[in-house]
DNA sequence: CCAAATTATCACCGGGTGGTTACATTCAAT
DNA sequence: ATTGAATGTAACCACCCGGTGATAATTTGG
């Protein structure tokens, strides 16, 4: 039996007397908890236990629980920014605005579907506002507006005269995709649409594309590859 | 001093030996808790305390906690049905499809905004599925599909040839309005749109109306009052 | 080599949770 | 009136929560 106690379930190396390392462990343990067990499992005791560290250190290093959440929010914020940066770049060919927004729908959906952390954070943002959710809201606002601006530019290219409230459009679109993606976890069908199949999401993306692509312009120019 | 003890904070009449009355008290206490303090405040102890009754009766009358939730779900389900029935009836003049859907947007938004119970239930549905959320999901599915069918009929009247996936459209619309309404509670701005002002919601409803009303038909008929 | 500062742990506190058992009261049928 | 089921209460259990003071272990500097 080793003389050092190892009560944490997944401690890894004991990390002897390294403050920076301990702080990292606490932050990453919090993120892991949010991802794997949801926001209502996030607490002083669970975090300290997951990190394999005494909970007193949370108070010593981050002041209080909010302090730790603030640090975690910064961490998740940059994660989200990187994730979105990759997504934005992909959808910028010279396609129809409808095609672009349909692809954006699919990208948003996969992002939420494949990332358990995002899902739990989105739910958390709806149910309360603390240091973490407040910081993340700002981060997401920045990302969403960047996407919107890019689409606005593309729309201006394709239809110079068109005046469409792209901010409101993207707000409703991303909000709807967020909600449907979250709901898909527990409830497969929403308003007759199968949220757990690609077919259902093709319907969602398709109806937005249909609405955007039909425009009363004198150009019947539709070249679909 | 009455001989009967009255430890509950809001008990009303002591309700001596009346099982039906006690069951009603428990159900309504649960609804009151969901509305006023959110789903994470709903528990055996809080419910019994709010009802001014011993928590043992929950187990005796409803079997277990899930049993009580099932009874509560039925109660809320009929509430929601009645609420929606009133809303649907109002929006069915001979307006443009875009006008109808814009009004539907506003109606949905007010419904969520003005009803704290609905808000908390919507959030609950996203975060977990228990007996209550499962039953409510079915109820909502029924209501939403009825609204959709009504709109489909109206669209068919106005544009007989039009083929639009109205189910998918309404799914995305109500999902988006739900999410934005929930989010408005804690975070006033989403993607540049002010969710706490009527102006912001006019933008949301307006962009959907714009998309729906412009249709490549030979009718330039736009009569805005 | 020894003391001071840092780092980390342990044991505990008051309070709350869901759930159960033992007991008391009321009421209705015999 | 007595019996016995229905109704209700109080006390208790083991567990978890956020938070704190005392204490031990390690590193660092003289």
Short mmCIF file of N, CA and C in Angstrom, two decimals, chain B residues 23-116:
data_model
loop_
_atom_site.label_atom_id
_atom_site.label_comp_id
_atom_site.label_asym_id
_atom_site.label_seq_id
_atom_site.Cartn_x
_atom_site.Cartn_y
_atom_site.Cartn_z
N UNK B 23 -54.97 15.05 -1.78
CA UNK B 23 -54.32 14.81 -3.07
C UNK B 23 -54.29 16.08 -3.90
N UNK B 24 -55.42 16.78 -3.95
CA UNK B 24 -55.45 18.04 -4.71
C UNK B 24 -54.41 19.01 -4.17
N UNK B 25 -54.34 19.10 -2.84
CA UNK B 25 -53.36 20.00 -2.24
C UNK B 25 -51.95 19.66 -2.68
N UNK B 26 -51.63 18.39 -2.69
CA UNK B 26 -50.27 17.97 -3.08
C UNK B 26 -50.00 18.32 -4.54
N UNK B 27 -50.96 18.03 -5.41
CA UNK B 27 -50.77 18.34 -6.83
C UNK B 27 -50.59 19.83 -7.04
N UNK B 28 -51.46 20.62 -6.43
CA UNK B 28 -51.37 22.06 -6.64
C UNK B 28 -50.14 22.66 -5.99
N UNK B 29 -49.71 22.08 -4.89
CA UNK B 29 -48.47 22.55 -4.27
C UNK B 29 -47.30 22.31 -5.22
N UNK B 30 -47.31 21.16 -5.90
CA UNK B 30 -46.24 20.88 -6.85
C UNK B 30 -46.23 21.89 -7.98
N UNK B 31 -47.41 22.15 -8.55
CA UNK B 31 -47.51 23.12 -9.63
C UNK B 31 -47.03 24.49 -9.15
N UNK B 32 -47.47 24.86 -7.97
CA UNK B 32 -47.06 26.16 -7.43
C UNK B 32 -45.54 26.24 -7.29
N UNK B 33 -44.94 25.15 -6.84
CA UNK B 33 -43.49 25.12 -6.67
C UNK B 33 -42.78 25.25 -8.02
N UNK B 34 -43.26 24.49 -9.02
CA UNK B 34 -42.65 24.58 -10.35
C UNK B 34 -42.73 26.01 -10.86
N UNK B 35 -43.89 26.63 -10.67
CA UNK B 35 -44.08 27.98 -11.20
C UNK B 35 -43.20 28.98 -10.47
N UNK B 36 -43.18 28.90 -9.16
CA UNK B 36 -42.58 30.00 -8.40
C UNK B 36 -41.10 29.80 -8.11
N UNK B 37 -40.66 28.55 -8.07
CA UNK B 37 -39.26 28.35 -7.68
C UNK B 37 -38.49 27.46 -8.63
N UNK B 38 -39.11 27.02 -9.72
CA UNK B 38 -38.39 26.26 -10.71
C UNK B 38 -38.31 24.78 -10.38
N UNK B 39 -37.85 24.02 -11.37
CA UNK B 39 -37.93 22.57 -11.26
C UNK B 39 -36.94 22.01 -10.24
N UNK B 40 -35.83 22.70 -10.00
CA UNK B 40 -34.86 22.14 -9.07
C UNK B 40 -35.29 22.37 -7.62
N UNK B 41 -36.38 23.09 -7.42
CA UNK B 41 -36.90 23.25 -6.06
C UNK B 41 -37.98 22.21 -5.77
N UNK B 42 -38.33 21.43 -6.78
CA UNK B 42 -39.40 20.46 -6.61
C UNK B 42 -38.85 19.19 -5.97
N UNK B 43 -39.30 18.91 -4.77
CA UNK B 43 -38.85 17.71 -4.06
C UNK B 43 -39.91 17.29 -3.06
N UNK B 44 -39.74 16.08 -2.57
CA UNK B 44 -40.68 15.54 -1.61
C UNK B 44 -40.94 16.51 -0.45
N UNK B 45 -39.86 16.94 0.17
CA UNK B 45 -40.01 17.77 1.36
C UNK B 45 -40.67 19.11 1.06
N UNK B 46 -40.20 19.76 0.00
CA UNK B 46 -40.75 21.07 -0.33
C UNK B 46 -42.22 20.98 -0.68
N UNK B 47 -42.59 19.95 -1.43
CA UNK B 47 -43.99 19.79 -1.82
C UNK B 47 -44.86 19.59 -0.59
N UNK B 48 -44.44 18.65 0.25
CA UNK B 48 -45.25 18.36 1.44
C UNK B 48 -45.36 19.59 2.32
N UNK B 49 -44.27 20.33 2.44
CA UNK B 49 -44.28 21.51 3.29
C UNK B 49 -45.21 22.57 2.71
N UNK B 50 -45.12 22.77 1.39
CA UNK B 50 -45.97 23.77 0.74
C UNK B 50 -47.44 23.40 0.89
N UNK B 51 -47.72 22.11 0.75
CA UNK B 51 -49.11 21.67 0.87
C UNK B 51 -49.58 21.67 2.33
N UNK B 52 -48.66 21.82 3.26
CA UNK B 52 -49.02 21.79 4.67
C UNK B 52 -49.46 20.42 5.12
N UNK B 53 -48.71 19.41 4.66
CA UNK B 53 -49.12 18.03 4.86
C UNK B 53 -47.87 17.18 5.02
N UNK B 54 -48.00 16.05 5.66
CA UNK B 54 -46.83 15.21 5.84
C UNK B 54 -46.42 14.55 4.52
N UNK B 55 -45.13 14.42 4.32
CA UNK B 55 -44.67 13.89 3.04
C UNK B 55 -44.97 12.40 2.88
N UNK B 56 -45.26 11.74 3.98
CA UNK B 56 -45.58 10.32 3.88
C UNK B 56 -46.79 10.10 2.99
N UNK B 57 -47.70 11.07 2.99
CA UNK B 57 -48.93 10.90 2.21
C UNK B 57 -48.65 10.84 0.71
N UNK B 58 -47.56 11.46 0.29
CA UNK B 58 -47.19 11.37 -1.13
C UNK B 58 -46.99 9.90 -1.50
N UNK B 59 -46.27 9.21 -0.65
CA UNK B 59 -45.99 7.79 -0.93
C UNK B 59 -47.27 6.96 -0.80
N UNK B 60 -48.08 7.29 0.17
CA UNK B 60 -49.30 6.51 0.37
C UNK B 60 -50.28 6.71 -0.76
N UNK B 61 -50.41 7.94 -1.25
CA UNK B 61 -51.47 8.23 -2.23
C UNK B 61 -50.99 8.07 -3.68
N UNK B 62 -49.71 8.35 -3.92
CA UNK B 62 -49.23 8.31 -5.30
C UNK B 62 -48.19 7.22 -5.53
N UNK B 63 -47.96 6.38 -4.53
CA UNK B 63 -46.99 5.31 -4.70
C UNK B 63 -45.59 5.81 -4.48
N UNK B 64 -45.11 6.66 -5.37
CA UNK B 64 -43.79 7.27 -5.20
C UNK B 64 -43.81 8.64 -5.84
N UNK B 65 -42.64 9.22 -5.93
CA UNK B 65 -42.54 10.58 -6.45
C UNK B 65 -43.01 10.65 -7.90
N UNK B 66 -42.62 9.64 -8.69
CA UNK B 66 -43.04 9.62 -10.09
C UNK B 66 -44.56 9.61 -10.22
N UNK B 67 -45.22 8.90 -9.30
CA UNK B 67 -46.67 8.87 -9.36
C UNK B 67 -47.27 10.27 -9.20
N UNK B 68 -46.75 11.01 -8.27
CA UNK B 68 -47.23 12.38 -8.09
C UNK B 68 -46.96 13.21 -9.34
N UNK B 69 -45.76 13.05 -9.88
CA UNK B 69 -45.42 13.81 -11.09
C UNK B 69 -46.37 13.47 -12.24
N UNK B 70 -46.75 12.19 -12.32
CA UNK B 70 -47.67 11.80 -13.38
C UNK B 70 -49.01 12.53 -13.22
N UNK B 71 -49.49 12.57 -11.99
CA UNK B 71 -50.75 13.27 -11.75
C UNK B 71 -50.62 14.75 -12.09
N UNK B 72 -49.49 15.33 -11.71
CA UNK B 72 -49.26 16.74 -12.00
C UNK B 72 -49.21 16.98 -13.51
N UNK B 73 -48.59 16.05 -14.22
CA UNK B 73 -48.48 16.20 -15.67
C UNK B 73 -49.85 16.25 -16.33
N UNK B 74 -50.75 15.37 -15.91
CA UNK B 74 -52.09 15.41 -16.47
C UNK B 74 -52.72 16.77 -16.22
N UNK B 75 -52.55 17.26 -15.00
CA UNK B 75 -53.12 18.56 -14.64
C UNK B 75 -52.57 19.66 -15.56
N UNK B 76 -51.25 19.74 -15.68
CA UNK B 76 -50.65 20.78 -16.50
C UNK B 76 -51.02 20.59 -17.97
N UNK B 77 -51.13 19.34 -18.39
CA UNK B 77 -51.46 19.06 -19.78
C UNK B 77 -52.78 19.70 -20.18
N UNK B 78 -53.80 19.55 -19.38
CA UNK B 78 -55.08 20.14 -19.74
C UNK B 78 -55.01 21.66 -19.66
N UNK B 79 -54.23 22.17 -18.71
CA UNK B 79 -54.03 23.62 -18.67
C UNK B 79 -53.46 24.12 -19.99
N UNK B 80 -52.39 23.44 -20.46
CA UNK B 80 -51.76 23.85 -21.70
C UNK B 80 -52.71 23.74 -22.88
N UNK B 81 -53.50 22.68 -22.92
CA UNK B 81 -54.43 22.51 -24.03
C UNK B 81 -55.42 23.66 -24.08
N UNK B 82 -55.97 24.00 -22.92
CA UNK B 82 -56.92 25.11 -22.90
C UNK B 82 -56.26 26.41 -23.34
N UNK B 83 -55.06 26.65 -22.83
CA UNK B 83 -54.34 27.86 -23.19
C UNK B 83 -54.14 27.95 -24.70
N UNK B 84 -53.68 26.85 -25.30
CA UNK B 84 -53.39 26.85 -26.72
C UNK B 84 -54.67 26.98 -27.54
N UNK B 85 -55.73 26.32 -27.08
CA UNK B 85 -56.98 26.38 -27.83
C UNK B 85 -57.41 27.83 -28.01
N UNK B 86 -57.29 28.62 -26.96
CA UNK B 86 -57.64 30.03 -27.09
C UNK B 86 -56.76 30.76 -28.07
N UNK B 87 -55.47 30.48 -28.06
CA UNK B 87 -54.53 31.16 -28.93
C UNK B 87 -54.79 30.84 -30.39
N UNK B 88 -55.03 29.57 -30.70
CA UNK B 88 -55.20 29.16 -32.08
C UNK B 88 -56.39 29.88 -32.71
N UNK B 89 -57.50 29.95 -31.97
CA UNK B 89 -58.71 30.51 -32.53
C UNK B 89 -58.51 31.94 -33.02
N UNK B 90 -57.66 32.71 -32.29
CA UNK B 90 -57.57 34.14 -32.58
C UNK B 90 -56.97 34.42 -33.95
N UNK B 91 -55.99 33.63 -34.40
CA UNK B 91 -55.26 33.94 -35.62
C UNK B 91 -55.80 33.14 -36.80
N UNK B 92 -56.89 33.56 -37.36
CA UNK B 92 -57.39 32.83 -38.52
C UNK B 92 -58.22 33.71 -39.42
N UNK B 93 -57.88 35.00 -39.51
CA UNK B 93 -58.55 35.87 -40.46
C UNK B 93 -58.03 35.55 -41.86
N UNK B 94 -58.54 36.25 -42.85
CA UNK B 94 -58.07 35.99 -44.22
C UNK B 94 -56.85 36.85 -44.53
N UNK B 95 -55.81 36.69 -43.71
CA UNK B 95 -54.61 37.48 -43.91
C UNK B 95 -53.63 36.72 -44.78
N UNK B 96 -52.52 37.37 -45.07
CA UNK B 96 -51.41 36.73 -45.76
C UNK B 96 -50.83 35.63 -44.88
N UNK B 97 -50.32 34.54 -45.47
CA UNK B 97 -49.62 33.54 -44.65
C UNK B 97 -48.52 34.16 -43.81
N UNK B 98 -47.80 35.10 -44.39
CA UNK B 98 -46.75 35.76 -43.63
C UNK B 98 -47.30 36.51 -42.43
N UNK B 99 -48.43 37.19 -42.64
CA UNK B 99 -49.03 37.91 -41.51
C UNK B 99 -49.47 36.94 -40.42
N UNK B 100 -50.05 35.82 -40.84
CA UNK B 100 -50.50 34.85 -39.86
C UNK B 100 -49.33 34.30 -39.06
N UNK B 101 -48.26 33.98 -39.75
CA UNK B 101 -47.14 33.38 -39.03
C UNK B 101 -46.45 34.41 -38.16
N UNK B 102 -46.46 35.66 -38.57
CA UNK B 102 -45.90 36.71 -37.72
C UNK B 102 -46.72 36.84 -36.44
N UNK B 103 -48.04 36.79 -36.61
CA UNK B 103 -48.88 36.88 -35.42
C UNK B 103 -48.69 35.66 -34.53
N UNK B 104 -48.56 34.49 -35.16
CA UNK B 104 -48.30 33.28 -34.38
C UNK B 104 -47.03 33.44 -33.56
N UNK B 105 -46.01 34.04 -34.16
CA UNK B 105 -44.77 34.28 -33.44
C UNK B 105 -45.02 35.11 -32.18
N UNK B 106 -45.76 36.20 -32.37
CA UNK B 106 -46.03 37.06 -31.22
C UNK B 106 -46.84 36.33 -30.15
N UNK B 107 -47.82 35.55 -30.60
CA UNK B 107 -48.66 34.84 -29.63
C UNK B 107 -47.83 33.83 -28.83
N UNK B 108 -46.99 33.08 -29.55
CA UNK B 108 -46.13 32.12 -28.86
C UNK B 108 -45.26 32.82 -27.84
N UNK B 109 -44.70 33.94 -28.25
CA UNK B 109 -43.79 34.66 -27.36
C UNK B 109 -44.52 35.13 -26.11
N UNK B 110 -45.69 35.74 -26.28
CA UNK B 110 -46.41 36.20 -25.09
C UNK B 110 -46.78 35.05 -24.19
N UNK B 111 -47.13 33.93 -24.81
CA UNK B 111 -47.53 32.77 -24.01
C UNK B 111 -46.39 32.36 -23.07
N UNK B 112 -45.20 32.30 -23.61
CA UNK B 112 -44.06 31.90 -22.79
C UNK B 112 -43.69 33.02 -21.82
N UNK B 113 -43.73 34.25 -22.32
CA UNK B 113 -43.29 35.37 -21.49
C UNK B 113 -44.18 35.57 -20.28
N UNK B 114 -45.48 35.44 -20.48
CA UNK B 114 -46.42 35.77 -19.41
C UNK B 114 -46.70 34.61 -18.47
N UNK B 115 -46.21 33.43 -18.80
CA UNK B 115 -46.57 32.26 -17.99
C UNK B 115 -45.31 31.62 -17.41
N UNK B 116 -45.10 31.89 -16.14
CA UNK B 116 -43.89 31.39 -15.50
C UNK B 116 -43.89 29.87 -15.45
#
